[in-house]
mmCIF file of C-alpha atoms in Angstrom:
data_model
loop_
_atom_site.group_PDB
_atom_site.id
_atom_site.type_symbol
_atom_site.label_atom_id
_atom_site.label_comp_id
_atom_site.label_asym_id
_atom_site.label_seq_id
_atom_site.Cartn_x
_atom_site.Cartn_y
_atom_site.Cartn_z
ATOM 1 C CA MET G 1 -11.557 18.649 16.827
ATOM 2 C CA ALA G 2 -7.925 17.763 17.430
ATOM 3 C CA GLY G 3 -8.349 14.944 14.921
ATOM 4 C CA ASN G 4 -9.432 17.479 12.299
ATOM 5 C CA ALA G 5 -6.326 19.575 12.939
ATOM 6 C CA THR G 6 -4.241 16.455 12.526
ATOM 7 C CA LEU G 7 -5.974 15.619 9.251
ATOM 8 C CA GLN G 8 -5.450 19.200 8.085
ATOM 9 C CA ASP G 9 -1.765 18.936 8.974
ATOM 10 C CA LEU G 10 -1.514 15.675 7.044
ATOM 11 C CA ASP G 11 -3.302 17.240 4.072
ATOM 12 C CA ASN G 12 -0.813 20.130 4.103
ATOM 13 C CA ARG G 13 2.141 17.756 4.285
ATOM 14 C CA ILE G 14 0.682 15.636 1.460
ATOM 15 C CA ALA G 15 0.252 18.750 -0.674
ATOM 16 C CA ARG G 16 3.876 19.774 -0.022
ATOM 17 C CA ALA G 17 5.155 16.296 -0.913
ATOM 18 C CA ARG G 18 3.156 16.349 -4.150
ATOM 19 C CA ALA G 19 4.477 19.819 -4.967
ATOM 20 C CA ASN G 20 8.031 18.616 -4.294
ATOM 21 C CA ILE G 21 7.520 15.658 -6.619
ATOM 22 C CA SER G 22 6.139 17.937 -9.321
ATOM 23 C CA GLU G 23 9.095 20.306 -8.977
ATOM 24 C CA LEU G 24 11.561 17.414 -9.102
ATOM 25 C CA MET G 25 9.879 16.082 -12.235
ATOM 26 C CA GLU G 26 10.316 19.488 -13.870
ATOM 27 C CA GLN G 27 13.984 19.529 -12.829
ATOM 28 C CA ALA G 28 14.473 16.030 -14.210
ATOM 29 C CA THR G 29 13.029 17.115 -17.548
ATOM 30 C CA ALA G 30 15.350 20.119 -17.739
ATOM 31 C CA THR G 31 18.483 18.368 -16.457
ATOM 32 C CA SER G 32 20.994 16.384 -18.382
ATOM 33 C CA GLY G 33 23.957 14.445 -17.088
ATOM 34 C CA SER G 34 23.865 11.115 -15.350
ATOM 35 C CA GLY G 35 25.045 12.456 -11.984
ATOM 36 C CA ALA G 36 22.325 15.080 -11.789
ATOM 37 C CA GLU G 37 19.685 12.702 -13.113
ATOM 38 C CA GLU G 38 20.617 10.082 -10.533
ATOM 39 C CA ALA G 39 20.470 12.622 -7.711
ATOM 40 C CA ILE G 40 17.030 13.805 -8.845
ATOM 41 C CA ALA G 41 15.837 10.202 -9.214
ATOM 42 C CA ASN G 42 16.954 9.499 -5.644
ATOM 43 C CA ARG G 43 15.177 12.611 -4.356
ATOM 44 C CA LEU G 44 12.048 11.628 -6.287
ATOM 45 C CA ALA G 45 12.098 8.166 -4.732
ATOM 46 C CA GLU G 46 12.506 9.680 -1.256
ATOM 47 C CA GLN G 47 9.620 12.087 -1.800
ATOM 48 C CA GLN G 48 7.419 9.297 -3.145
ATOM 49 C CA ASP G 49 8.171 7.265 -0.010
ATOM 50 C CA VAL G 50 7.249 10.265 2.146
ATOM 51 C CA LEU G 51 4.024 10.762 0.193
ATOM 52 C CA ASN G 52 3.087 7.081 0.471
ATOM 53 C CA ALA G 53 3.689 7.121 4.232
ATOM 54 C CA LEU G 54 1.605 10.281 4.661
ATOM 55 C CA LEU G 55 -1.254 8.887 2.592
ATOM 56 C CA LYS G 56 -1.225 5.694 4.641
ATOM 57 C CA GLN G 57 -1.183 7.688 7.865
ATOM 58 C CA ARG G 58 -4.095 9.820 6.674
ATOM 59 C CA GLU G 59 -6.087 6.739 5.686
ATOM 60 C CA GLU G 60 -5.526 5.249 9.149
ATOM 61 C CA GLN G 61 -6.582 8.531 10.784
ATOM 62 C CA GLU G 62 -9.796 8.581 8.756
ATOM 63 C CA LYS G 63 -10.583 4.970 9.693
ATOM 64 C CA SER G 64 -10.013 5.567 13.396
ATOM 65 C CA GLY G 65 -12.040 8.777 13.307
ATOM 66 C CA SER G 66 -15.134 7.227 11.758
#
């Protein structure tokens, strides 16, 4: 059961990372100015890295649980 809680936690964190990416994409669309665009692009890249790491971690959890 603890594994399920861990998977649920990962799912929640994945959902938050995806929501953050979506929000940043909306900000990027509404923002002009190279400084702001660069900052948003950097934040997007960071969030994508977080999402990729979480997805990999979840995949590994699923493999070890089956």
